[in-house]
């Protein structure tokens, strides 16, 4: 499964978190406490209760939006509609229709709970469908509906629902970081495949996937130091599920499990309440590019080419330049103050122009505020032994070449703002892979693929740890962006960049 990139956690109030934990009645790991003794693993019920909570919140969100619009029209002196009819519609009928629309579009499915983009996408689809249905009924029944009221209550409903669901999701994340409200998964496969899935699932506890054991399908003498048991034998996965108390089996890759064995395992799990998921060997490909086409009972996995051209790409370029133009006008006082502070703190140029590799390997000169002393390049050789990264860039948490003003500029990411000039010139994008020095001979193999798009001021690397990332992780995130680019993906990264900048984690 692909990495789930989330913004730094927004802590929910302690009372709300405790109330949610109490309502879920969970043991550590998300297993529901049951007064009855049952054979087999106990089944988690946090998802069912959380869905009920969301359903109630969605109903109330629509009711609040409807009540607000009704009272606003009454205070404005509009007597065109019967007040009782409006109350019944706004507080009862419309909220029921709203909940039904959300349900039809999968907004209550457990696989999307806690995942912002997927969950919010279904809310948007639900409001579009409900608006279309209301307009269709008004047209066919020739109802005298106020276009202004419909155009107010439905967007307000969507806005309130998104805000409430955002708060519920952040509360769920806090509960999950405490080890609750999560799926307990048993990883099945070879050691290498299982360790790969283990690293991905444990990297983000907000996703709610907690590995509790590994069941190897191929015996190996290799040992892995893990906080969970690794079973190296021929015991059936279903028996291991009971042993570790898992509620989900995750088959990792295709090497260790044959199609026949996978089919038999699915049959065995029918009616047991234990979920079966498959982590395919095809990684770092997002859902919109993957489609299943069944042919005579054979599910063929279609992988579409990444879209790095066309109308969407033109809109991206237009948005980049407009945002850069107005952004430079808006932050010009900040740029002026930063330039003045640099000039006062250390004699030398205000800007540092460094050659970087742009789209297609073209050399571009990136605009940045100078954050180091003027002799920084000459002093680099004596500090190479203190490099804290394993890639092409030199990074050092307490680099003595950085000025006092430079530390502040880097911490707040103000030193990156002049790159809006590169965006305005079409050399860079607001969102894209990290611009790297022009050392083409060191761009080997897969890392050259990142040059298919323009480098960005921000990107997945910035919202996922910045300088705290290894070179391998940074390249992997850049390639994931190239392979799965979309306008919605860009907007999500821009949104998460705000949290990354405020947190300042990995900024040095």
C-alpha positions as CSV (number, residue, x, y, z in Angstrom):
1,X,0.0,0.0,0.0
2,X,1.2,3.6,-0.6
3,X,2.4,5.8,2.2
4,X,-0.3,7.9,3.7
5,X,1.0,11.4,4.0
6,X,-0.6,13.3,6.8
7,X,-0.1,16.7,8.3
8,X,1.3,17.0,11.8
9,X,-1.3,15.9,14.3
10,X,-3.7,18.5,15.7
11,X,-4.2,17.5,19.3
12,X,-7.9,17.1,20.2
13,X,-9.1,18.2,23.6
14,X,-8.4,15.5,26.3
15,X,-12.0,15.3,27.3
16,X,-13.1,14.6,23.8
17,X,-10.5,11.9,23.3
18,X,-11.4,10.2,26.6
19,X,-15.1,10.4,25.7
20,X,-14.4,8.7,22.3
21,X,-12.3,6.0,23.9
22,X,-15.0,5.3,26.4
23,X,-17.7,5.2,23.7
24,X,-15.6,2.7,21.7
25,X,-15.0,0.5,24.8
26,X,-11.7,-0.7,23.5
27,X,-8.8,-2.7,24.8
28,X,-5.3,-1.8,23.7
29,X,-5.0,-2.6,20.0
30,X,-8.6,-1.9,19.2
31,X,-10.2,-5.2,20.3
32,X,-13.7,-4.9,21.7
33,X,-14.1,-6.1,25.3
34,X,-16.9,-8.7,25.4
35,X,-18.5,-10.1,28.5
36,X,-19.0,-13.4,26.7
37,X,-16.4,-16.0,26.1
38,X,-16.2,-16.8,22.4
39,X,-14.1,-19.2,20.4
40,X,-11.6,-17.6,18.0
41,X,-10.4,-14.0,18.0
42,X,-12.5,-11.3,19.5
43,X,-13.9,-8.9,16.9
44,X,-13.2,-5.2,16.9
45,X,-16.3,-3.0,17.0
46,X,-14.7,0.4,17.1
47,X,-15.4,1.0,13.4
48,X,-19.1,0.2,13.8
49,X,-19.4,2.7,16.8
50,X,-17.3,5.3,15.0
51,X,-19.6,5.1,12.0
52,X,-22.7,5.6,14.2
53,X,-21.0,8.6,15.7
54,X,-20.2,10.0,12.2
55,X,-23.8,9.3,11.1
56,X,-25.2,11.3,14.1
57,X,-22.7,14.1,13.5
58,X,-23.6,14.3,9.8
59,X,-27.3,14.4,10.6
60,X,-26.8,17.2,13.1
61,X,-24.5,19.1,10.7
62,X,-27.2,19.2,8.1
63,X,-29.8,20.1,10.7
64,X,-27.7,23.0,12.0
65,X,-27.1,24.3,8.5
66,X,-30.8,24.1,7.6
67,X,-31.9,25.7,10.9
68,X,-29.4,28.5,10.3
69,X,-30.7,29.2,6.8
70,X,-34.3,29.1,7.9
71,X,-33.8,31.5,10.7
72,X,-31.7,33.8,8.5
73,X,-34.5,34.0,6.0
74,X,-37.1,34.6,8.8
75,X,-35.1,37.5,10.3
76,X,-34.7,38.9,6.8
77,X,-38.5,39.1,6.6
78,X,-39.0,36.5,3.9
79,X,-42.5,35.1,4.2
80,X,-42.6,33.3,0.8
81,X,-42.5,29.8,2.3
82,X,-44.5,28.2,5.1
83,X,-42.4,28.1,8.2
84,X,-43.6,24.6,9.3
85,X,-42.7,23.2,5.9
86,X,-39.3,24.7,6.1
87,X,-38.7,23.4,9.6
88,X,-39.7,19.8,8.6
89,X,-37.5,20.0,5.5
90,X,-34.5,21.6,7.0
91,X,-34.4,19.7,10.3
92,X,-35.7,16.3,9.2
93,X,-36.1,15.4,5.5
94,X,-32.9,17.1,4.2
95,X,-30.6,15.7,7.0
96,X,-32.0,12.2,6.2
97,X,-31.3,12.7,2.5
98,X,-27.9,14.0,3.4
99,X,-27.0,10.9,5.5
100,X,-28.4,8.6,2.7
101,X,-26.3,10.4,0.1
102,X,-23.1,10.0,2.2
103,X,-23.9,6.3,2.7
104,X,-24.4,5.7,-1.0
105,X,-21.0,7.3,-1.8
106,X,-19.2,5.2,0.8
107,X,-18.5,7.9,3.3
108,X,-19.1,5.4,6.2
109,X,-17.0,2.5,4.9
110,X,-14.3,1.5,7.4
111,X,-11.5,1.4,4.9
112,X,-11.8,5.2,4.4
113,X,-12.2,6.2,8.1
114,X,-9.3,8.3,9.3
115,X,-8.0,9.0,5.8
116,X,-8.7,12.6,5.0
117,X,-8.5,12.9,1.2
118,X,-10.5,9.7,0.5
119,X,-13.1,10.5,3.2
120,X,-13.5,14.1,2.1
121,X,-13.7,13.1,-1.5
122,X,-16.8,11.1,-0.8
123,X,-18.3,14.0,1.1
124,X,-17.9,16.2,-2.0
125,X,-19.4,13.6,-4.2
126,X,-22.4,13.3,-1.8
127,X,-23.1,17.0,-1.8
128,X,-22.9,17.2,-5.7
129,X,-25.3,14.2,-6.0
130,X,-27.7,15.7,-3.4
131,X,-27.7,19.1,-5.2
132,X,-28.4,17.4,-8.5
133,X,-31.3,15.4,-7.0
134,X,-32.8,18.5,-5.3
135,X,-32.6,20.5,-8.6
136,X,-34.1,17.6,-10.6
137,X,-37.1,17.2,-8.2
138,X,-37.7,20.9,-8.1
139,X,-37.7,21.0,-11.9
140,X,-40.0,17.9,-12.5
141,X,-42.4,18.8,-9.6
142,X,-42.4,22.5,-10.5
143,X,-41.7,23.4,-6.9
144,X,-41.3,27.0,-5.9
145,X,-38.0,26.6,-4.3
146,X,-35.8,29.6,-3.6
147,X,-32.6,29.2,-5.6
148,X,-30.8,31.3,-3.0
149,X,-31.9,29.1,-0.1
150,X,-30.8,25.9,-1.9
151,X,-27.6,27.5,-2.9
152,X,-26.9,28.4,0.7
153,X,-28.0,25.4,2.7
154,X,-26.3,22.7,0.7
155,X,-22.8,24.3,0.6
156,X,-23.2,25.2,4.3
157,X,-24.1,21.6,5.0
158,X,-20.9,20.4,3.2
159,X,-18.7,23.0,5.1
160,X,-20.1,22.0,8.5
161,X,-19.8,18.3,7.8
162,X,-16.2,18.6,6.6
163,X,-15.3,20.6,9.7
164,X,-17.0,18.2,12.1
165,X,-15.5,15.2,10.3
166,X,-12.0,16.8,10.4
167,X,-12.4,17.2,14.2
168,X,-13.6,13.6,14.5
169,X,-10.7,12.3,12.4
170,X,-8.1,14.2,14.5
171,X,-9.7,12.7,17.6
172,X,-9.5,9.3,16.1
173,X,-5.8,9.8,15.3
174,X,-5.1,10.7,18.9
175,X,-6.9,7.5,20.1
176,X,-4.9,5.4,17.5
177,X,-1.6,6.8,18.7
178,X,-2.6,5.5,22.1
179,X,-2.8,2.0,20.6
180,X,-6.6,1.8,20.3
181,X,-9.2,1.8,17.5
182,X,-6.9,0.0,15.1
183,X,-6.8,-3.1,13.0
184,X,-4.5,-5.8,14.4
185,X,-2.9,-7.4,11.3
186,X,-1.0,-10.6,10.9
187,X,1.5,-10.3,8.0
188,X,1.8,-13.4,5.8
189,X,4.6,-13.8,3.3
190,X,8.3,-14.0,2.9
191,X,10.5,-12.2,5.4
192,X,11.5,-9.5,2.9
193,X,7.9,-8.7,1.8
194,X,6.6,-8.8,5.3
195,X,9.3,-6.4,6.6
196,X,8.5,-4.0,3.8
197,X,4.8,-3.9,4.7
198,X,5.7,-3.7,8.4
199,X,7.8,-0.6,7.9
200,X,5.1,1.1,5.9
201,X,2.3,0.4,8.3
202,X,4.2,1.3,11.4
203,X,5.5,4.6,9.9
204,X,2.1,6.2,10.3
205,X,0.1,5.1,13.4
206,X,-2.8,7.4,12.2
207,X,-3.7,4.9,9.5
208,X,-4.8,2.5,12.2
209,X,-2.9,-0.6,11.0
210,X,-1.0,-2.3,13.8
211,X,1.1,-5.4,12.9
212,X,1.0,-8.0,15.8
213,X,2.8,-10.9,14.1
214,X,4.5,-12.2,11.0
215,X,3.8,-15.7,9.6
216,X,6.5,-16.7,7.2
217,X,5.6,-18.8,4.2
218,X,9.2,-19.7,3.5
219,X,11.5,-20.9,6.3
220,X,14.6,-18.8,6.6
221,X,17.7,-18.7,8.8
222,X,17.7,-14.9,8.8
223,X,16.5,-13.2,11.9
224,X,14.7,-9.9,12.3
225,X,14.8,-7.9,15.5
226,X,11.2,-6.9,15.9
227,X,8.8,-6.1,18.8
228,X,6.3,-8.7,17.4
229,X,6.6,-12.5,17.1
230,X,7.9,-14.0,13.8
231,X,6.6,-17.5,13.2
232,X,8.9,-19.5,11.0
233,X,7.0,-22.7,10.3
234,X,4.2,-24.5,8.5
235,X,1.4,-23.5,10.9
236,X,-1.8,-22.2,9.1
237,X,-2.2,-18.4,9.3
238,X,-5.7,-18.9,10.8
239,X,-4.2,-20.6,13.8
240,X,-1.6,-17.8,14.2
241,X,-4.5,-15.3,14.1
242,X,-6.0,-16.9,17.2
243,X,-2.6,-16.9,18.8
244,X,-1.8,-13.2,18.4
245,X,-5.3,-11.9,18.6
246,X,-5.4,-10.4,15.1
247,X,-8.5,-9.4,13.3
248,X,-7.0,-8.9,9.8
249,X,-4.6,-11.1,7.7
250,X,-2.4,-9.1,5.3
251,X,-0.9,-11.2,2.5
252,X,2.4,-9.5,1.5
253,X,3.4,-9.8,-2.1
254,X,3.0,-12.8,-4.4
255,X,6.2,-14.8,-3.8
256,X,5.2,-16.6,-0.7
257,X,1.5,-17.3,-1.3
258,X,0.2,-19.1,-4.5
259,X,-3.1,-18.1,-6.0
260,X,-4.6,-21.4,-4.9
261,X,-3.5,-20.9,-1.3
262,X,-4.8,-17.3,-1.3
263,X,-8.2,-18.5,-2.6
264,X,-8.4,-21.2,0.0
265,X,-7.5,-18.7,2.7
266,X,-10.3,-16.4,1.6
267,X,-12.7,-19.4,1.8
268,X,-11.5,-20.3,5.3
269,X,-12.1,-16.7,6.5
270,X,-15.7,-16.5,5.3
271,X,-18.0,-16.0,8.2
272,X,-15.1,-15.7,10.7
273,X,-15.2,-11.9,10.9
274,X,-11.5,-11.8,10.0
275,X,-10.6,-9.4,7.1
276,X,-8.3,-10.4,4.3
277,X,-6.2,-7.7,2.6
278,X,-3.5,-8.2,-0.1
279,X,-0.4,-5.9,-0.4
280,X,0.6,-6.4,-4.0
281,X,4.2,-6.2,-5.2
282,X,3.2,-3.2,-7.3
283,X,3.9,-0.4,-4.8
284,X,3.9,3.4,-4.9
285,X,1.0,3.5,-7.4
286,X,-2.0,5.4,-6.1
287,X,-5.6,4.2,-6.5
288,X,-6.7,6.4,-9.3
289,X,-4.2,4.8,-11.7
290,X,-5.1,1.2,-10.7
291,X,-8.2,-0.5,-12.1
292,X,-9.4,-4.1,-12.0
293,X,-10.8,-5.7,-15.1
294,X,-12.2,-9.2,-14.7
295,X,-11.8,-11.5,-17.7
296,X,-13.3,-15.0,-17.5
297,X,-12.8,-14.9,-13.7
298,X,-9.3,-13.6,-13.9
299,X,-8.9,-10.2,-12.3
300,X,-6.5,-8.2,-14.4
301,X,-4.8,-5.2,-12.7
302,X,-4.6,-2.3,-15.1
303,X,-2.1,0.4,-14.3
304,X,-2.5,3.6,-16.3
305,X,0.4,5.8,-17.3
306,X,1.1,8.8,-15.1
307,X,-0.6,12.0,-16.4
308,X,2.2,14.7,-16.8
309,X,0.6,16.5,-19.7
310,X,-2.8,17.6,-20.9
311,X,-5.4,20.1,-19.6
312,X,-4.5,19.4,-16.0
313,X,-0.9,20.1,-16.5
314,X,-1.7,23.4,-18.3
315,X,-4.0,24.4,-15.3
316,X,-1.1,23.5,-12.9
317,X,1.2,25.9,-14.8
318,X,-1.4,28.6,-14.9
319,X,-2.2,28.3,-11.2
320,X,1.6,28.3,-10.4
321,X,2.3,31.5,-12.1
322,X,-0.8,33.3,-10.8
323,X,-0.1,32.2,-7.3
324,X,3.5,33.2,-7.6
325,X,2.7,36.6,-9.0
326,X,0.1,37.5,-6.3
327,X,2.2,35.7,-3.6
328,X,5.2,37.9,-4.3
329,X,3.0,41.0,-4.1
330,X,1.5,39.9,-0.8
331,X,4.7,38.9,1.0
332,X,6.9,41.7,-0.4
333,X,7.1,43.4,3.1
334,X,8.4,40.1,4.6
335,X,10.9,39.7,1.8
336,X,12.1,43.3,2.3
337,X,12.6,42.8,6.1
338,X,14.4,39.5,5.5
339,X,16.7,41.1,3.0
340,X,17.5,44.0,5.4
341,X,18.2,41.5,8.3
342,X,20.6,39.5,6.1
343,X,22.5,42.7,5.0
344,X,22.8,43.9,8.6
345,X,23.9,40.6,10.1
346,X,26.7,39.8,7.6
347,X,28.2,41.7,4.7
348,X,27.6,40.1,1.4
349,X,24.9,39.4,-1.1
350,X,21.3,39.0,0.0
351,X,20.5,36.2,-2.3
352,X,22.2,32.9,-2.9
353,X,21.9,31.7,-6.5
354,X,22.7,28.0,-6.8
355,X,22.6,25.8,-10.0
356,X,20.0,23.1,-9.7
357,X,18.6,20.4,-12.1
358,X,15.3,21.4,-13.5
359,X,12.8,19.6,-15.7
360,X,14.6,17.2,-18.2
361,X,18.0,17.9,-16.5
362,X,18.0,21.5,-17.6
363,X,20.2,23.7,-15.4
364,X,18.3,26.5,-13.5
365,X,19.5,29.0,-11.0
366,X,17.4,28.9,-7.9
367,X,16.6,32.1,-5.9
368,X,17.1,31.7,-2.1
369,X,17.9,34.1,0.7
370,X,21.5,33.7,1.8
371,X,21.6,32.0,5.2
372,X,25.3,31.2,5.5
373,X,28.5,33.2,5.8
374,X,30.1,34.3,2.5
375,X,32.9,31.8,2.8
376,X,30.6,28.8,3.4
377,X,31.6,27.0,0.2
378,X,35.3,27.2,1.1
379,X,34.6,25.8,4.6
380,X,32.6,22.9,3.2
381,X,35.5,20.6,2.7
382,X,36.5,20.5,6.4
383,X,32.9,19.6,7.4
384,X,32.3,16.8,4.9
385,X,32.9,14.2,7.7
386,X,30.0,15.6,9.7
387,X,27.4,15.1,6.9
388,X,24.2,13.8,8.5
389,X,22.6,12.6,5.2
390,X,23.3,9.8,2.9
391,X,22.4,11.5,-0.4
392,X,23.6,14.2,-2.8
393,X,23.0,17.1,-0.3
394,X,25.1,18.1,2.6
395,X,23.1,18.5,5.8
396,X,24.2,19.2,9.3
397,X,21.8,20.1,12.2
398,X,24.3,22.6,13.8
399,X,26.2,23.8,10.8
400,X,28.6,26.5,12.0
401,X,28.5,28.2,8.6
402,X,24.9,29.3,9.1
403,X,24.4,32.9,10.4
404,X,22.1,33.7,13.3
405,X,19.6,35.3,11.0
406,X,20.0,32.3,8.7
407,X,18.9,29.9,11.4
408,X,15.7,31.8,11.8
409,X,15.1,32.0,8.1
410,X,15.6,28.3,7.7
411,X,13.4,27.5,10.7
412,X,10.5,29.5,9.3
413,X,11.2,28.5,5.7
414,X,11.4,32.2,4.7
415,X,14.6,31.5,2.9
416,X,12.6,29.5,0.4
417,X,10.2,32.3,-0.5
418,X,12.3,33.9,-3.2
419,X,11.9,30.7,-5.3
420,X,8.5,32.2,-6.2
421,X,10.5,34.1,-8.8
422,X,11.6,30.7,-10.4
423,X,7.9,29.7,-10.3
424,X,6.9,32.9,-12.0
425,X,9.5,32.3,-14.7
426,X,8.3,28.8,-15.3
427,X,11.5,27.1,-14.1
428,X,9.9,25.6,-10.9
429,X,6.5,24.7,-9.6
430,X,4.8,25.4,-6.3
431,X,4.7,21.6,-5.7
432,X,7.1,19.1,-7.1
433,X,10.2,17.0,-6.5
434,X,13.1,18.6,-4.5
435,X,15.5,20.6,-6.7
436,X,18.9,19.0,-6.5
437,X,22.4,20.2,-7.4
438,X,23.5,19.8,-11.0
439,X,25.5,16.6,-10.7
440,X,24.0,14.5,-13.4
441,X,26.5,11.7,-13.1
442,X,25.2,11.0,-9.6
443,X,21.5,10.7,-10.8
444,X,21.5,7.0,-11.3
445,X,18.7,4.8,-12.4
446,X,15.3,5.6,-10.9
447,X,16.2,9.0,-9.5
448,X,16.4,10.5,-13.0
449,X,12.7,9.9,-13.4
450,X,12.1,12.8,-11.0
451,X,13.2,15.1,-13.7
452,X,10.1,14.4,-15.8
453,X,8.4,17.3,-13.9
454,X,9.5,20.7,-12.7
455,X,11.0,20.8,-9.2
456,X,8.9,22.4,-6.5
457,X,9.2,24.8,-3.6
458,X,7.4,22.2,-1.5
459,X,6.6,18.5,-2.0
460,X,6.0,15.2,-0.3
461,X,9.6,15.4,1.1
462,X,8.8,18.6,2.9
463,X,5.5,17.4,4.5
464,X,7.1,14.1,5.5
465,X,10.1,15.1,7.5
466,X,12.4,17.2,5.3
467,X,16.0,16.9,6.4
468,X,15.0,14.0,8.8
469,X,14.4,11.8,5.7
470,X,17.0,9.4,4.3
471,X,18.1,9.8,0.7
472,X,16.2,6.6,-0.2
473,X,13.0,7.9,1.4
474,X,13.3,11.3,-0.3
475,X,13.7,9.7,-3.7
476,X,10.9,7.3,-3.1
477,X,8.5,10.2,-2.2
478,X,9.6,12.2,-5.2
479,X,9.0,9.2,-7.5
480,X,5.6,8.6,-5.9
481,X,4.6,12.2,-6.7
482,X,5.7,11.9,-10.3
483,X,3.8,8.7,-10.8
484,X,0.6,9.9,-9.1
485,X,0.4,13.6,-9.8
486,X,-2.9,15.4,-9.9
487,X,-4.2,18.8,-9.1
488,X,-6.0,17.5,-6.0
489,X,-2.7,16.0,-4.9
490,X,-1.0,19.3,-5.3
491,X,-3.6,21.1,-3.2
492,X,-3.4,18.5,-0.5
493,X,0.4,18.9,-0.3
494,X,0.1,22.7,-0.2
495,X,-2.4,22.4,2.7
496,X,-0.1,20.0,4.6
497,X,2.9,22.3,4.0
498,X,1.3,24.9,6.3
499,X,1.4,22.4,9.1
500,X,5.0,21.3,8.2
501,X,6.2,24.9,8.3
502,X,4.5,25.7,11.6
503,X,6.0,22.5,13.1
504,X,9.5,23.3,11.7
505,X,10.5,19.6,12.1
506,X,13.5,18.8,10.0
507,X,14.1,22.4,9.0
508,X,17.8,23.2,9.3
